[in-house]
Amino acid sequence: MGSGPVDDPRYIGYRRRLIEAMRAKGISDLELLQRFDQVPRHLFLPEGVRHMAYEDAPVAIGYGQTASQPSLQAFFLSLLHPNSEDRVLEIGTGSGFLTALLALSAGRVYSVERVRELSIRARRALDQLALTNVALLVGDGTIGWRRYAPYEIIVVSAASPGVPETLLAQLADPGRMLLPVGTRDRQDLILVRKEDGEITQESVRDQCTFVPLLGSFGWDERTQPGTR
Ligand code: SAH
């Protein structure tokens, strides 16, 4: 897929260099690194910022939103390690890049985004890679997506003031959920596990900065819509 017709040969060298940079940062799981080779990140970015696609950095994708840093997404995947049986709920489709990475390993990915234009753009990129096990929804992801619940994995890519009860209720047992929790400026990345009806939480990284999760069980979108 990585070198298929939708890919652009000019980017292949850059992509290999990104993978080398990620290895240098201690990411050693070969299967995980291979996923990054299989998903051309430039396809998920607006034309004007495509030259930044293979830097290990967050990239502005418009509407006040950012595509997360690749090595951070690798960290997400290493904690969630979806398998082909898993149903994954993703809140904050954004560029759709993590959606694609998840779709390569998971059974099915359900992804909710509040900005319609981003969801449409993500759909276009996912279609180019013929990833057919992805369902996208435009709406407030803080209320989850009841229709396909429960989910073995829930991942939230925007900063939440707490662990939304709505999402916890849609988590399968056993199941795991990853989300940044904290203030609008600084968050801890929290891994929540549900097992035999018990919920446990563990902070897996501190001092993170994600765009705010805006909505009913997130931050109030009337105060600072779409800002970070
Ligand atoms: N993994 C994505 C991250 C995008 S940033 C990527 O790498 O591209 C987080 C996204 O969450 C933004 O696109 C933002 O619009 C979205 N978001 C914020 N609040 C949301 C909500 N309540 N429901 C759905 N999406 C939300």
Tab-separated table of N, CA, C and O in Angstrom, residues 2-81:
chain	number	residue	atom	x	y	z
A	2	GLY	N	1.930	1.229	0.820
A	2	GLY	CA	2.780	2.396	0.964
A	2	GLY	C	3.382	2.851	-0.362
A	2	GLY	O	3.574	4.037	-0.593
A	3	SER	N	3.649	1.912	-1.263
A	3	SER	CA	4.245	2.320	-2.524
A	3	SER	C	3.247	2.136	-3.674
A	3	SER	O	3.621	2.036	-4.825
A	4	GLY	N	1.974	2.100	-3.347
A	4	GLY	CA	0.922	1.895	-4.343
A	4	GLY	C	0.696	3.136	-5.187
A	4	GLY	O	1.407	4.128	-5.052
A	5	PRO	N	-0.288	3.102	-6.081
A	5	PRO	CA	-0.494	4.167	-7.051
A	5	PRO	C	-0.828	5.535	-6.426
A	5	PRO	O	-0.515	6.545	-7.017
A	6	VAL	N	-1.429	5.570	-5.231
A	6	VAL	CA	-1.795	6.861	-4.651
A	6	VAL	C	-0.601	7.525	-3.974
A	6	VAL	O	-0.633	8.676	-3.623
A	7	ASP	N	0.459	6.756	-3.804
A	7	ASP	CA	1.622	7.324	-3.136
A	7	ASP	C	2.401	8.164	-4.149
A	7	ASP	O	2.201	8.082	-5.344
A	8	ASP	N	3.295	8.976	-3.636
A	8	ASP	CA	4.088	9.835	-4.492
A	8	ASP	C	5.545	9.488	-4.216
A	8	ASP	O	6.004	9.613	-3.092
A	9	PRO	N	6.278	9.022	-5.249
A	9	PRO	CA	7.645	8.539	-5.018
A	9	PRO	C	8.546	9.565	-4.331
A	9	PRO	O	9.459	9.211	-3.611
A	10	ARG	N	8.227	10.851	-4.550
A	10	ARG	CA	9.066	11.894	-3.920
A	10	ARG	C	9.048	11.796	-2.402
A	10	ARG	O	9.951	12.255	-1.730
A	11	TYR	N	7.990	11.227	-1.863
A	11	TYR	CA	7.832	11.209	-0.416
A	11	TYR	C	8.429	9.975	0.253
A	11	TYR	O	8.582	9.938	1.457
A	12	ILE	N	8.736	8.952	-0.550
A	12	ILE	CA	9.135	7.674	0.057
A	12	ILE	C	10.408	7.819	0.894
A	12	ILE	O	10.482	7.349	2.028
A	13	GLY	N	11.393	8.548	0.347
A	13	GLY	CA	12.653	8.765	1.073
A	13	GLY	C	12.428	9.509	2.375
A	13	GLY	O	12.982	9.158	3.419
A	14	TYR	N	11.573	10.547	2.302
A	14	TYR	CA	11.270	11.315	3.515
A	14	TYR	C	10.606	10.426	4.566
A	14	TYR	O	10.851	10.527	5.749
A	15	ARG	N	9.734	9.561	4.086
A	15	ARG	CA	8.997	8.692	5.017
A	15	ARG	C	9.964	7.733	5.729
A	15	ARG	O	9.863	7.509	6.920
A	16	ARG	N	10.901	7.176	4.949
A	16	ARG	CA	11.899	6.280	5.552
A	16	ARG	C	12.689	7.020	6.620
A	16	ARG	O	13.013	6.492	7.662
A	17	ARG	N	12.968	8.325	6.334
A	17	ARG	CA	13.747	9.105	7.293
A	17	ARG	C	12.947	9.355	8.575
A	17	ARG	O	13.491	9.341	9.667
A	18	LEU	N	11.654	9.558	8.430
A	18	LEU	CA	10.800	9.729	9.617
A	18	LEU	C	10.841	8.458	10.454
A	18	LEU	O	10.976	8.492	11.676
A	19	ILE	N	10.773	7.313	9.770
A	19	ILE	CA	10.777	6.043	10.499
A	19	ILE	C	12.110	5.859	11.222
A	19	ILE	O	12.146	5.441	12.377
A	20	GLU	N	13.196	6.249	10.562
A	20	GLU	CA	14.514	6.198	11.212
A	20	GLU	C	14.551	7.115	12.439
A	20	GLU	O	15.064	6.750	13.492
A	21	ALA	N	13.963	8.305	12.301
A	21	ALA	CA	13.939	9.263	13.413
A	21	ALA	C	13.143	8.693	14.587
A	21	ALA	O	13.504	8.847	15.754
A	22	MET	N	12.059	7.990	14.272
A	22	MET	CA	11.245	7.382	15.326
A	22	MET	C	12.002	6.245	16.005
A	22	MET	O	11.934	6.081	17.219
A	23	ARG	N	12.742	5.489	15.204
A	23	ARG	CA	13.580	4.418	15.796
A	23	ARG	C	14.599	5.010	16.745
A	23	ARG	O	14.836	4.488	17.828
A	24	ALA	N	15.190	6.131	16.306
A	24	ALA	CA	16.213	6.797	17.125
A	24	ALA	C	15.621	7.271	18.451
A	24	ALA	O	16.322	7.422	19.444
A	25	LYS	N	14.294	7.530	18.445
A	25	LYS	CA	13.636	7.966	19.679
A	25	LYS	C	13.211	6.785	20.549
A	25	LYS	O	12.494	6.955	21.529
A	26	GLY	N	13.592	5.590	20.129
A	26	GLY	CA	13.360	4.429	20.980
A	26	GLY	C	12.148	3.589	20.603
A	26	GLY	O	11.795	2.641	21.302
A	27	ILE	N	11.494	3.926	19.484
A	27	ILE	CA	10.360	3.103	19.049
A	27	ILE	C	10.933	1.927	18.269
A	27	ILE	O	11.520	2.111	17.190
A	28	SER	N	10.806	0.731	18.830
A	28	SER	CA	11.525	-0.400	18.231
A	28	SER	C	10.604	-1.478	17.665
A	28	SER	O	11.064	-2.389	16.976
A	29	ASP	N	9.299	-1.371	17.930
A	29	ASP	CA	8.343	-2.365	17.449
A	29	ASP	C	8.260	-2.287	15.921
A	29	ASP	O	7.740	-1.320	15.359
A	30	LEU	N	8.760	-3.326	15.260
A	30	LEU	CA	8.859	-3.285	13.798
A	30	LEU	C	7.505	-3.240	13.116
A	30	LEU	O	7.319	-2.575	12.105
A	31	GLU	N	6.538	-3.960	13.700
A	31	GLU	CA	5.205	-3.969	13.095
A	31	GLU	C	4.603	-2.568	13.146
A	31	GLU	O	3.976	-2.100	12.194
A	32	LEU	N	4.843	-1.899	14.252
A	32	LEU	CA	4.349	-0.541	14.428
A	32	LEU	C	5.001	0.414	13.423
A	32	LEU	O	4.326	1.202	12.751
A	33	LEU	N	6.314	0.281	13.270
A	33	LEU	CA	7.036	1.146	12.327
A	33	LEU	C	6.565	0.883	10.901
A	33	LEU	O	6.443	1.793	10.087
A	34	GLN	N	6.248	-0.369	10.635
A	34	GLN	CA	5.767	-0.734	9.306
A	34	GLN	C	4.435	-0.041	8.975
A	34	GLN	O	4.191	0.339	7.840
A	35	ARG	N	3.603	0.120	9.983
A	35	ARG	CA	2.330	0.823	9.787
A	35	ARG	C	2.576	2.237	9.262
A	35	ARG	O	1.850	2.738	8.423
A	36	PHE	N	3.611	2.875	9.804
A	36	PHE	CA	3.918	4.242	9.368
A	36	PHE	C	4.446	4.262	7.940
A	36	PHE	O	4.347	5.274	7.255
A	37	ASP	N	4.999	3.168	7.514
A	37	ASP	CA	5.457	3.062	6.136
A	37	ASP	C	4.267	2.828	5.207
A	37	ASP	O	4.276	3.215	4.049
A	38	GLN	N	3.226	2.197	5.761
A	38	GLN	CA	2.065	1.839	4.941
A	38	GLN	C	1.078	2.988	4.755
A	38	GLN	O	0.231	2.933	3.873
A	39	VAL	N	1.150	3.989	5.619
A	39	VAL	CA	0.183	5.085	5.537
A	39	VAL	C	0.904	6.392	5.186
A	39	VAL	O	1.562	6.984	6.034
A	40	PRO	N	0.807	6.820	3.932
A	40	PRO	CA	1.473	8.067	3.541
A	40	PRO	C	0.814	9.268	4.242
A	40	PRO	O	-0.301	9.662	3.914
A	41	ARG	N	1.536	9.844	5.221
A	41	ARG	CA	0.931	10.910	6.038
A	41	ARG	C	0.571	12.135	5.206
A	41	ARG	O	-0.387	12.852	5.537
A	42	HIS	N	1.319	12.377	4.111
A	42	HIS	CA	1.031	13.582	3.331
A	42	HIS	C	-0.388	13.582	2.763
A	42	HIS	O	-0.993	14.628	2.592
A	43	LEU	N	-0.921	12.396	2.505
A	43	LEU	CA	-2.283	12.319	1.970
A	43	LEU	C	-3.324	12.863	2.942
A	43	LEU	O	-4.441	13.198	2.547
A	44	PHE	N	-2.953	12.923	4.227
A	44	PHE	CA	-3.897	13.342	5.258
A	44	PHE	C	-3.763	14.820	5.619
A	44	PHE	O	-4.469	15.307	6.485
A	45	LEU	N	-2.832	15.500	4.942
A	45	LEU	CA	-2.591	16.906	5.270
A	45	LEU	C	-3.028	17.805	4.118
A	45	LEU	O	-2.967	17.407	2.955
A	46	PRO	N	-3.443	19.050	4.444
A	46	PRO	CA	-3.774	19.988	3.374
A	46	PRO	C	-2.519	20.284	2.529
A	46	PRO	O	-1.397	20.256	3.054
A	47	GLU	N	-2.736	20.565	1.228
A	47	GLU	CA	-1.620	20.778	0.284
A	47	GLU	C	-0.515	21.673	0.842
A	47	GLU	O	0.661	21.344	0.752
A	48	GLY	N	-0.890	22.795	1.417
A	48	GLY	CA	0.076	23.805	1.848
A	48	GLY	C	1.052	23.350	2.926
A	48	GLY	O	2.096	23.966	3.109
A	49	VAL	N	0.741	22.284	3.633
A	49	VAL	CA	1.635	21.830	4.720
A	49	VAL	C	2.183	20.421	4.472
A	49	VAL	O	2.797	19.826	5.354
A	50	ARG	N	1.984	19.944	3.256
A	50	ARG	CA	2.428	18.567	2.961
A	50	ARG	C	3.931	18.376	3.070
A	50	ARG	O	4.392	17.277	3.372
A	51	HIS	N	4.661	19.460	2.841
A	51	HIS	CA	6.127	19.343	2.950
A	51	HIS	C	6.552	19.009	4.378
A	51	HIS	O	7.673	18.599	4.606
A	52	MET	N	5.622	19.197	5.349
A	52	MET	CA	5.956	18.892	6.745
A	52	MET	C	5.505	17.498	7.170
A	52	MET	O	5.668	17.103	8.322
A	53	ALA	N	4.952	16.757	6.223
A	53	ALA	CA	4.306	15.488	6.560
A	53	ALA	C	5.236	14.491	7.235
A	53	ALA	O	4.814	13.692	8.060
A	54	TYR	N	6.522	14.514	6.869
A	54	TYR	CA	7.420	13.479	7.388
A	54	TYR	C	8.435	14.003	8.398
A	54	TYR	O	9.487	13.414	8.608
A	55	GLU	N	8.044	15.150	9.017
A	55	GLU	CA	8.801	15.592	10.189
A	55	GLU	C	8.076	15.046	11.400
A	55	GLU	O	6.851	14.911	11.378
A	56	ASP	N	8.850	14.734	12.435
A	56	ASP	CA	8.188	14.220	13.636
A	56	ASP	C	7.667	15.396	14.460
A	56	ASP	O	8.171	15.711	15.527
A	57	ALA	N	6.619	16.027	13.918
A	57	ALA	CA	6.095	17.242	14.547
A	57	ALA	C	4.585	17.322	14.313
A	57	ALA	O	4.083	16.777	13.327
A	58	PRO	N	3.883	18.018	15.227
A	58	PRO	CA	2.469	18.272	14.966
A	58	PRO	C	2.331	19.251	13.798
A	58	PRO	O	3.219	20.078	13.588
A	59	VAL	N	1.258	19.140	13.027
A	59	VAL	CA	1.071	20.007	11.855
A	59	VAL	C	-0.333	20.623	11.905
A	59	VAL	O	-1.311	19.916	12.177
A	60	ALA	N	-0.417	21.928	11.633
A	60	ALA	CA	-1.718	22.610	11.611
A	60	ALA	C	-2.513	22.131	10.395
A	60	ALA	O	-1.997	22.114	9.280
A	61	ILE	N	-3.767	21.750	10.626
A	61	ILE	CA	-4.583	21.220	9.524
A	61	ILE	C	-5.798	22.101	9.235
A	61	ILE	O	-6.709	21.706	8.526
A	62	GLY	N	-5.793	23.336	9.819
A	62	GLY	CA	-6.918	24.252	9.603
A	62	GLY	C	-7.968	24.108	10.687
A	62	GLY	O	-7.925	23.169	11.480
A	63	TYR	N	-8.880	25.094	10.738
A	63	TYR	CA	-9.976	25.093	11.720
A	63	TYR	C	-9.459	25.092	13.165
A	63	TYR	O	-10.112	24.610	14.083
A	64	GLY	N	-8.237	25.607	13.337
A	64	GLY	CA	-7.645	25.686	14.671
A	64	GLY	C	-7.172	24.342	15.204
A	64	GLY	O	-6.829	24.220	16.374
A	65	GLN	N	-7.101	23.332	14.351
A	65	GLN	CA	-6.775	21.967	14.806
A	65	GLN	C	-5.388	21.544	14.314
A	65	GLN	O	-4.843	22.129	13.385
A	66	THR	N	-4.843	20.520	14.954
A	66	THR	CA	-3.519	20.025	14.547
A	66	THR	C	-3.532	18.498	14.428
A	66	THR	O	-4.210	17.811	15.184
A	67	ALA	N	-2.755	18.022	13.464
A	67	ALA	CA	-2.491	16.578	13.383
A	67	ALA	C	-1.375	16.305	14.389
A	67	ALA	O	-0.384	17.029	14.442
A	68	SER	N	-1.536	15.276	15.187
A	68	SER	CA	-0.575	15.004	16.263
A	68	SER	C	0.777	14.565	15.715
A	68	SER	O	0.903	14.126	14.565
A	69	GLN	N	1.776	14.647	16.574
A	69	GLN	CA	3.145	14.249	16.237
A	69	GLN	C	3.208	12.729	16.000
A	69	GLN	O	2.689	11.959	16.809
A	70	PRO	N	3.821	12.276	14.917
A	70	PRO	CA	3.870	10.834	14.637
A	70	PRO	C	4.382	9.976	15.798
A	70	PRO	O	3.803	8.927	16.093
A	71	SER	N	5.454	10.395	16.472
A	71	SER	CA	5.972	9.541	17.559
A	71	SER	C	4.981	9.448	18.717
A	71	SER	O	4.929	8.432	19.420
A	72	LEU	N	4.148	10.484	18.894
A	72	LEU	CA	3.107	10.431	19.926
A	72	LEU	C	2.026	9.423	19.510
A	72	LEU	O	1.522	8.648	20.318
A	73	GLN	N	1.729	9.413	18.213
A	73	GLN	CA	0.729	8.459	17.728
A	73	GLN	C	1.258	7.028	17.827
A	73	GLN	O	0.503	6.097	18.102
A	74	ALA	N	2.567	6.886	17.628
A	74	ALA	CA	3.174	5.555	17.804
A	74	ALA	C	3.033	5.116	19.259
A	74	ALA	O	2.757	3.943	19.544
A	75	PHE	N	3.215	6.058	20.175
A	75	PHE	CA	3.055	5.761	21.601
A	75	PHE	C	1.604	5.329	21.887
A	75	PHE	O	1.368	4.336	22.594
A	76	PHE	N	0.650	6.052	21.310
A	76	PHE	CA	-0.767	5.674	21.437
A	76	PHE	C	-0.970	4.220	20.993
A	76	PHE	O	-1.574	3.412	21.693
A	77	LEU	N	-0.448	3.913	19.803
A	77	LEU	CA	-0.663	2.575	19.240
A	77	LEU	C	0.003	1.505	20.091
A	77	LEU	O	-0.534	0.408	20.255
A	78	SER	N	1.180	1.825	20.653
A	78	SER	CA	1.882	0.826	21.461
A	78	SER	C	1.108	0.536	22.750
A	78	SER	O	1.174	-0.572	23.281
A	79	LEU	N	0.354	1.523	23.234
A	79	LEU	CA	-0.443	1.293	24.445
A	79	LEU	C	-1.754	0.583	24.129
A	79	LEU	O	-2.270	-0.184	24.943
A	80	LEU	N	-2.280	0.854	22.946
A	80	LEU	CA	-3.614	0.313	22.621
A	80	LEU	C	-3.534	-1.022	21.880
A	80	LEU	O	-4.475	-1.811	21.942
A	81	HIS	N	-2.430	-1.235	21.152
A	81	HIS	CA	-2.190	-2.429	20.321
A	81	HIS	C	-3.483	-3.150	19.920
A	81	HIS	O	-3.778	-4.256	20.367
